[in-house]
Coordinates of C-alpha atoms and ligand atoms in Angstrom, one line a residue:
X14 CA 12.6 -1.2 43.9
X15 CA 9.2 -2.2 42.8
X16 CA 9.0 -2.7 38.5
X17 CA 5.9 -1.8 36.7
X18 CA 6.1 -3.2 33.7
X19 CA 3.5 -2.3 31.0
X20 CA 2.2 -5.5 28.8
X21 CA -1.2 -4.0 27.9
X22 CA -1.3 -2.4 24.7
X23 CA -2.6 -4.7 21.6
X24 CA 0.6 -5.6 19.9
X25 CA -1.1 -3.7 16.4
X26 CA 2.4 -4.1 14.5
X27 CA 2.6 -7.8 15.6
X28 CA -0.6 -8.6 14.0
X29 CA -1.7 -11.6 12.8
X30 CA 0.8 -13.1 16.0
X31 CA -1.0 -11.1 18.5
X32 CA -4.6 -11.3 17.7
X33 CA -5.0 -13.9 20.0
X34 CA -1.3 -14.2 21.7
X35 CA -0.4 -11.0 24.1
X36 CA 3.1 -9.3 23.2
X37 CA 4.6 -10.2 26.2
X38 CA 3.0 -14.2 25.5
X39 CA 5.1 -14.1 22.2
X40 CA 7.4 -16.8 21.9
X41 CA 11.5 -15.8 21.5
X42 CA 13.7 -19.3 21.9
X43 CA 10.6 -20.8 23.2
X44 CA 9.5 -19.2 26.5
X45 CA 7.4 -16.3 26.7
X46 CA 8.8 -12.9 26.3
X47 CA 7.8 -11.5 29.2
X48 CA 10.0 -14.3 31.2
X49 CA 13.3 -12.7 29.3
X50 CA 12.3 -9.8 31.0
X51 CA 11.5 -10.9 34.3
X52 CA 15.1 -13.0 34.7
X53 CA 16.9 -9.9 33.4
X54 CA 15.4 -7.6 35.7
X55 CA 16.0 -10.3 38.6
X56 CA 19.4 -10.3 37.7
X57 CA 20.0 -6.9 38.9
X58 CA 18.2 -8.1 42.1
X59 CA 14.4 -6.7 41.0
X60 CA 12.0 -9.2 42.8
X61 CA 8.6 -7.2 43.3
X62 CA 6.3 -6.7 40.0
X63 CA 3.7 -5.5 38.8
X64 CA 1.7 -6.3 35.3
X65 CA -0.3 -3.4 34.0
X66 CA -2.2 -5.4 31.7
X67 CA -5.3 -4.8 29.8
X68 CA -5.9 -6.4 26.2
X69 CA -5.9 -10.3 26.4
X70 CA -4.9 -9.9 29.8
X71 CA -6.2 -13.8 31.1
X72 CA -3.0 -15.5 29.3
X73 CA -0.3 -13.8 30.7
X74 CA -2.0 -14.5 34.5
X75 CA -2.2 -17.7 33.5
X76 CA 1.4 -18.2 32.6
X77 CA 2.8 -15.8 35.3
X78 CA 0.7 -16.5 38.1
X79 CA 1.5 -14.9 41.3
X80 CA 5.0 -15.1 40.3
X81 CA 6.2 -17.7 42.6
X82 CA 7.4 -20.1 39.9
X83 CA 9.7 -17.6 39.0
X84 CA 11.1 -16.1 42.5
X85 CA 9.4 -13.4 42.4
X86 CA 6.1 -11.6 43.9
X87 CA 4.1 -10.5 41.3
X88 CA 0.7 -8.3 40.9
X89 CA -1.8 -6.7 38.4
X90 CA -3.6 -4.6 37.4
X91 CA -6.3 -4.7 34.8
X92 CA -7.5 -1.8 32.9
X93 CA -10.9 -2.2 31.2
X94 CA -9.5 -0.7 28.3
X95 CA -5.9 1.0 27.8
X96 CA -5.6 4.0 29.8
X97 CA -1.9 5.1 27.8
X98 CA 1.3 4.6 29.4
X99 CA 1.6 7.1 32.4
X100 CA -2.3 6.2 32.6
X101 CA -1.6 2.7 33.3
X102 CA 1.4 3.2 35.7
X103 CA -0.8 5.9 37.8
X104 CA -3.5 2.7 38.1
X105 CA -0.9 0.5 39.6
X106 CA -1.8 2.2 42.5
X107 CA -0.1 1.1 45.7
X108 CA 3.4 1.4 43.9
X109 CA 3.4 5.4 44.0
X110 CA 4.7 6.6 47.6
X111 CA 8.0 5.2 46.5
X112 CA 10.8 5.1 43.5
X113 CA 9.7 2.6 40.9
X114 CA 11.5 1.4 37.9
X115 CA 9.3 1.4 35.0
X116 CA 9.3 -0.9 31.4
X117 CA 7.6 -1.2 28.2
X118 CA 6.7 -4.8 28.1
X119 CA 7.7 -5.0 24.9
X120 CA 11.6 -4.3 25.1
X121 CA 14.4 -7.0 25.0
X122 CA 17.5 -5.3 26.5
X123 CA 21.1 -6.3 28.5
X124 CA 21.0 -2.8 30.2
X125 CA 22.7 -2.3 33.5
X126 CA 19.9 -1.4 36.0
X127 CA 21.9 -1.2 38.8
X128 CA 24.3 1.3 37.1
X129 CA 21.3 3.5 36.2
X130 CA 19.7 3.7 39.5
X131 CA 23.4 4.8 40.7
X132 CA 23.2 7.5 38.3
X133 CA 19.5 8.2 38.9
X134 CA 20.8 9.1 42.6
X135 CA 23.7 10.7 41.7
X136 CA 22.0 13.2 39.5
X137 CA 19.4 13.7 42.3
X138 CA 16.6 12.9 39.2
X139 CA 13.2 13.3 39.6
X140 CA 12.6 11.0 36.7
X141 CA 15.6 9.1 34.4
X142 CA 14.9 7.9 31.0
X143 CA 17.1 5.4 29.5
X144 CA 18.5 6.2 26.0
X145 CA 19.8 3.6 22.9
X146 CA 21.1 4.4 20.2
X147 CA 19.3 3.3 16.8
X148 CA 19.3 4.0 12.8
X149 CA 15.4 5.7 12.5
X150 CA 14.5 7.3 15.4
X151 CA 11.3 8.1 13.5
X152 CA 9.3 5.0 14.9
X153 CA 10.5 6.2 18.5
X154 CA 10.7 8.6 20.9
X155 CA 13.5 11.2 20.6
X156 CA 15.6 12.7 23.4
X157 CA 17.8 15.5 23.4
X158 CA 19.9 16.3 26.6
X159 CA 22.6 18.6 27.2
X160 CA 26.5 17.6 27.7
X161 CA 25.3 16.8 31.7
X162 CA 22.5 14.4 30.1
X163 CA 20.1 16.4 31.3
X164 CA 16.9 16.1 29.1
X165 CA 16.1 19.0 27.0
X166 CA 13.7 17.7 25.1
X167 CA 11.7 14.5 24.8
X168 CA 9.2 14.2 21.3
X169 CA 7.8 11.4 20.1
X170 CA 7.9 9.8 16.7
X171 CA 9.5 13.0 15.6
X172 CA 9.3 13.9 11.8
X173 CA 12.4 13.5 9.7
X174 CA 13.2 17.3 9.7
X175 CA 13.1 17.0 13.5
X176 CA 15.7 14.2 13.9
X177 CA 19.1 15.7 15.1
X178 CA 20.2 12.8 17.5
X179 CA 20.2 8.6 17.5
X180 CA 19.4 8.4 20.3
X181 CA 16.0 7.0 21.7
X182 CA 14.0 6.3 24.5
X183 CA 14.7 2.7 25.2
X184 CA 11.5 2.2 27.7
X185 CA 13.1 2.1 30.5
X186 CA 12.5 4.7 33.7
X187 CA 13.3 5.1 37.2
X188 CA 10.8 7.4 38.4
X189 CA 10.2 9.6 41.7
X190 CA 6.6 9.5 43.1
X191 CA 6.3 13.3 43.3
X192 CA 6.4 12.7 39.0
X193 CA 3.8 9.8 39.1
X194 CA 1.7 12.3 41.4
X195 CA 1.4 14.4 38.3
X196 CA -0.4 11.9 36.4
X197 CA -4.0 12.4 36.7
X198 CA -6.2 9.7 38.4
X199 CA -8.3 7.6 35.9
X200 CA -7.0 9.2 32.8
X201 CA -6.0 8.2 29.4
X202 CA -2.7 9.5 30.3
X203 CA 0.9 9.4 27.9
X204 CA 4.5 9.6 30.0
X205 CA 6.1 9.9 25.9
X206 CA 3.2 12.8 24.7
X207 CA 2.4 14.5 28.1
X208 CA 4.4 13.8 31.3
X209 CA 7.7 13.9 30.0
X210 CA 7.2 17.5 28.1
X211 CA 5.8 18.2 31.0
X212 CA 7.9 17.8 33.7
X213 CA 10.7 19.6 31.2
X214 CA 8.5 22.4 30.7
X215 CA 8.1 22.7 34.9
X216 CA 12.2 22.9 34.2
X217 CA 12.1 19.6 36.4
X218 CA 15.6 17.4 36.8
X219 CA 15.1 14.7 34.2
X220 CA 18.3 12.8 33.1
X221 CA 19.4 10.7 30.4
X222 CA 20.7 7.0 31.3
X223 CA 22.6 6.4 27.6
X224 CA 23.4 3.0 27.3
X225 CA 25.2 0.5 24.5
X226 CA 24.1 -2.5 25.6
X227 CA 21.8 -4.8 23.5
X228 CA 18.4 -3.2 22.6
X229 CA 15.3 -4.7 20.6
X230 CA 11.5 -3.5 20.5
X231 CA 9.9 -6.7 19.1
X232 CA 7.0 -5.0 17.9
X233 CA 7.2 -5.3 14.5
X234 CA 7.5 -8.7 12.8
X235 CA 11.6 -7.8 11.4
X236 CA 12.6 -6.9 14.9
X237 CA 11.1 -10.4 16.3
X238 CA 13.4 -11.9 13.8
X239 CA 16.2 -9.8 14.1
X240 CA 15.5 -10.9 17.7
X241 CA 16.4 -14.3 17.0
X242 CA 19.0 -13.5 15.2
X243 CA 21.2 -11.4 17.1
X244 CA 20.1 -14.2 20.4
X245 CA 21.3 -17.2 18.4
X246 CA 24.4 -15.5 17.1
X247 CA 25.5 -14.1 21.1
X248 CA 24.8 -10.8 20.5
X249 CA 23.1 -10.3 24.0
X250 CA 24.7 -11.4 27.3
X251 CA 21.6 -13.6 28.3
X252 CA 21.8 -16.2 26.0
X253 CA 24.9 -18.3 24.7
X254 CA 23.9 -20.6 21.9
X255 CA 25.1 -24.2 22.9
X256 CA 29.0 -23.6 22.8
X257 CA 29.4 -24.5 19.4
X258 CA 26.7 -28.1 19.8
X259 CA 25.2 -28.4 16.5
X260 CA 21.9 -28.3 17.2
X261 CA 19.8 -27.3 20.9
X262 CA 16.8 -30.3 20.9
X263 CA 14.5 -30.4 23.8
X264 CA 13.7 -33.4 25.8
X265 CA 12.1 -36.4 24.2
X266 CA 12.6 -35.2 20.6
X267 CA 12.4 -37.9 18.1
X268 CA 14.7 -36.8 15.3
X269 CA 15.8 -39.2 12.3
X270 CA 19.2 -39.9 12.3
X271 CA 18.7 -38.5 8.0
X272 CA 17.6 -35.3 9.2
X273 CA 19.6 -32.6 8.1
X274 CA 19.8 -29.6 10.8
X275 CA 22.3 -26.8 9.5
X276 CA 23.6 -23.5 11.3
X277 CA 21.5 -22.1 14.8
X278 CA 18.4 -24.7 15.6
X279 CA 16.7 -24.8 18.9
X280 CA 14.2 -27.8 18.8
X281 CA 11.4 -27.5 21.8
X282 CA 10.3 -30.6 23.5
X283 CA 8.5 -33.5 22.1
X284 CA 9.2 -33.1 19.2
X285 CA 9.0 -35.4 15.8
X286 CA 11.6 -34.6 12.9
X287 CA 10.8 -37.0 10.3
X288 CA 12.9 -39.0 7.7
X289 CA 15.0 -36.7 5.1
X290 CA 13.5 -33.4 6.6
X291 CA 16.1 -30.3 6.6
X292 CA 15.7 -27.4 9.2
X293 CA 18.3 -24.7 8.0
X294 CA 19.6 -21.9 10.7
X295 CA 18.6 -19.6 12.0
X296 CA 15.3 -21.2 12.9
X297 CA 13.1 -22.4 16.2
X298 CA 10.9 -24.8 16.1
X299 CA 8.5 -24.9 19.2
X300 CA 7.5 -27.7 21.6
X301 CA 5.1 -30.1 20.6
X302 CA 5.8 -30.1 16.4
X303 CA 6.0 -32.6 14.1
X304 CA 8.2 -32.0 10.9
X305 CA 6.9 -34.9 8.5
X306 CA 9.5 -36.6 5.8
X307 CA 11.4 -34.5 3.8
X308 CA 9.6 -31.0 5.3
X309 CA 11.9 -27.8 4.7
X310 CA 12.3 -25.2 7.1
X311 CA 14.3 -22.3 6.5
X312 CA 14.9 -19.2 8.4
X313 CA 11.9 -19.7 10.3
X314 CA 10.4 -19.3 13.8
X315 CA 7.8 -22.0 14.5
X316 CA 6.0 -22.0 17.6
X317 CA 4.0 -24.7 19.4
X318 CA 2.2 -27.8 18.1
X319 CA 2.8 -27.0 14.8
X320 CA 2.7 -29.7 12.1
X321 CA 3.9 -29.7 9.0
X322 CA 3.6 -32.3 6.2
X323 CA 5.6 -34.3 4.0
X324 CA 7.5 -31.8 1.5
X325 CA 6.1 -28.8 2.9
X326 CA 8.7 -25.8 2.3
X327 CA 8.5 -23.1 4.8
X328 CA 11.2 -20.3 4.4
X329 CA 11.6 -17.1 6.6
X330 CA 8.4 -17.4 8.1
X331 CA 6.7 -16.6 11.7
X332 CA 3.8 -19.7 12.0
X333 CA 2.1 -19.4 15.4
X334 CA 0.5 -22.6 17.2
X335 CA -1.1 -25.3 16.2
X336 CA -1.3 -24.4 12.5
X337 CA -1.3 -27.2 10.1
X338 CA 0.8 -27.0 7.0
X339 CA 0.0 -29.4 4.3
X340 CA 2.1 -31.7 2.4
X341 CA 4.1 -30.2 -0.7
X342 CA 2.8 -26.5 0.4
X343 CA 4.9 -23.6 0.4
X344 CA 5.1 -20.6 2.9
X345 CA 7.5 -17.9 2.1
X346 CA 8.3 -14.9 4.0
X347 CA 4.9 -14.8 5.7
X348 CA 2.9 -14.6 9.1
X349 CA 0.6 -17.6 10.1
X350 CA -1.4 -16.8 13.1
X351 CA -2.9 -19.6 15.0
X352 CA -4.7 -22.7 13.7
X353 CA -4.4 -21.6 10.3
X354 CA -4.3 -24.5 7.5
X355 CA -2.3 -24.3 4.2
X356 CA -3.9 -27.5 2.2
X357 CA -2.1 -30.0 0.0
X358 CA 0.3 -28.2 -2.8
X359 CA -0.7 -24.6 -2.0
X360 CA 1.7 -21.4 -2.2
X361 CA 1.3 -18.6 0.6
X362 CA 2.8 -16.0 -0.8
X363 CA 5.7 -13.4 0.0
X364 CA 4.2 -11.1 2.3
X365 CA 0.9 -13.1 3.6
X366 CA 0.0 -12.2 7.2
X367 CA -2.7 -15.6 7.3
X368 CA -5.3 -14.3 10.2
X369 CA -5.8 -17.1 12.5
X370 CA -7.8 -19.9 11.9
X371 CA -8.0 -19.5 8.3
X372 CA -7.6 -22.3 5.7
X373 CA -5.8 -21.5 2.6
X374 CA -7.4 -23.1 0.2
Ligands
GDD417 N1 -1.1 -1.3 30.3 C1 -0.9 -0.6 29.2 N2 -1.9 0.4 28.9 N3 0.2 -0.8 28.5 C2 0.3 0.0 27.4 C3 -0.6 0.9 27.0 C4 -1.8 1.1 27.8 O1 -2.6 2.0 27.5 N4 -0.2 1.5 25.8 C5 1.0 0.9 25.5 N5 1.3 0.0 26.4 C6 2.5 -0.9 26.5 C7 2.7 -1.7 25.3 O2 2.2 -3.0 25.5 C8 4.2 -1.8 25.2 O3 4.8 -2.8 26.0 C9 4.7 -0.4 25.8 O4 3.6 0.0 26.6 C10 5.1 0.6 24.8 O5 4.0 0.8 23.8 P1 4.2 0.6 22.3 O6 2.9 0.7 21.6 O7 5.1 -0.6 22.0 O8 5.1 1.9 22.0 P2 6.2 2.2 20.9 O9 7.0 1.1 20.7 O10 5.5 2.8 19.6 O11 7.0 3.4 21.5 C11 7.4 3.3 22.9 O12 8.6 2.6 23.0 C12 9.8 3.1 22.2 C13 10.9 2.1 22.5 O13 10.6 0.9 21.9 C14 7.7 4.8 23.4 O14 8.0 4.7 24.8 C15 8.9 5.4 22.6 O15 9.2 6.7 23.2 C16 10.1 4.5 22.8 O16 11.2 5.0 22.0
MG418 MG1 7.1 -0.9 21.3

């Protein structure tokens, strides 16, 4: 079956990360996203794709190519600008004279595909949804179904008076073609706001697929962390922190035998950890850094060609590529996007989101 998986929306929530990084280009332990994704979904034996992209669409073809770097075969399609979710699904075209498995792009998840297409077929659906549970459905799309998990109702971002289940769309459909051929051609179209009331208004068979597996939307800043968190600490199947190694370094890393590296750090390639610096876990620093003598990092997600100064203190921060932190400076719970500059002895302060390419003075 043929995946569509939708990377074009502009990563708002994300912001300053995604202003000029796409969602699905976000860094989690150091590869893109969207690659998570994509070995996940080949797992269960998915090997045709499709991209609908639209916003900063050039960096993700880049990466991804035609897919043959990662066993796959792999397509786009570009909307000019967003056409909404269904919209953007119904432009991918070629896929819709057969079953396709859609994703949000922006979904980190262990679910059993293969056991949801079973149960697609088994319930004879014209269109399954698959459910997670979570604590505020508010942010989400809620679904209601019967004791057969049959949908009976699908609203999204539902008011707190409206909430009277968990459990959420996780972004994740298997979808019959005679449903995609009720999405109108070249239309701002929404499968959460308009196909799905739809097709249970027209009384068609829509099922629930309610799974417990592991389930993250990164697209806030606390979920990217929580992200990390729950990865480094073996809460999802796809990723087993070094079997109890100390600390996960790339290749050629240059790290000072005084460095002190405490609890979950993964260390990206080339990398230079200089004399007396610490890098307390949970953190990830990307390929390409240099953490200069007696540099702090705490609780932090660095990503690429970063470099950080002598004494610099960063703590439970997110600082995109190549930003330069200088020496003695302290970031604290804040967002860096790229290129931005903290000079000599300054303080970012709790709560910053730094817009890239500025210099904080
Ligand atoms: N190509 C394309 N075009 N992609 C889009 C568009 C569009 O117009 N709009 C959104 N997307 C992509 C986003 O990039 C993301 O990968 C996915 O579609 C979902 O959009 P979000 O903007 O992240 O939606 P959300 O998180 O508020 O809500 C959605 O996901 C929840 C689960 O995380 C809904 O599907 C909810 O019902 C669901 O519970
Ligand atoms: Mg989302």
């Amino acid at each position: 079956m043929k995946a569509v998986i939708l990377s074009g929306g502009f990563g708002t929530r994300l912001r300053p990360l995604t202003i000029n990084t796409p969602k699905s280009m976000v860094p989690v332990l150091n590869i893109p996203f969207l690659e998570h994704v994509i070995n996940h979904l080949k797992t269960h034996g998915v090997s045709e794709f499709s991209l609908a992209v639209s916003y900063l669409a050039q960096p993700i073809k880049n990466y991804f190519g035609d897919g043959s770097r990662f066993g796959i075969s792999l397509t786009y399609t570009v909307e000019d600008s967003p056409m909404g979710t269904a919209g953007a699904v119904k432009n991918a075209g070629n896929s819709l004279n057969k079953r396709i498995l859609v994703l949000n792009g922006d979904i980190f998840t262990d679910l059993d595909i293969t056991d949801m297409i079973a149960a697609h077929k088994k319930n004879k659906a014209k269109a399954t949804i698959a459910l997670t549970p979570v604590e505020d459905p508010t942010s989400y799309g809620l679904v209601l179904t019967d004791n057969n998990l049959r949908v009976l109702r699908f609203l999204e971002k539902p008011n707190p008076d409206e909430i009277t289940t968990n459990m959420i769309n996780a972004g994740t459909y298997i979808l019959e073609p005679e449903v995609m051929a009720l999405v109108p051609p070249q239309t701002n179209y929404s499968f959460e706001r308009e196909l799905f009331p739809l097709l249970l208004k027209n009384g068609e068979p829509v099922y629930a697929y309610p799974s417990s597996s592991y389930w993250m939307d990164i697209g806030k800043p606390e979920n990217y962390f929580q992200l990390h968190y729950d990865l480094l600490n073996g809460k999802s199947n796809q990723f087993r922190y070094n079997n109890g190694k100390r600390i996960v370094a790339g290749k050629r890393c240059n790290i000072h035998p005084t460095a002190k590296i405490t609890g979950q750090v993964i260390i990206g390639n080339n990398c230079m950890i200089g004399e007396g610096a610490r890098i307390n876990g949970p953190s990830v620093i990307g390929t390409d850094c240099h953490i200069s003598t007696d540099a702090v990092i705490d609780d932090s997600i660095i990503w690429a060609s970063v470099y950080v100064e002598p004494q610099a203190r960063i703590k439970h921060s997110i600082i995109a590529d190549n930003c330069h932190i200088g020496s003695a400076s302290n970031v604290e719970e804040s967002v860096l996007g790229d290129k931005a500059i903290v000079t000599y002895g300054r303080n970012v302060k709790a709560g910053s989101l730094v817009s890239p390419g500025t210099i904080v003075y």
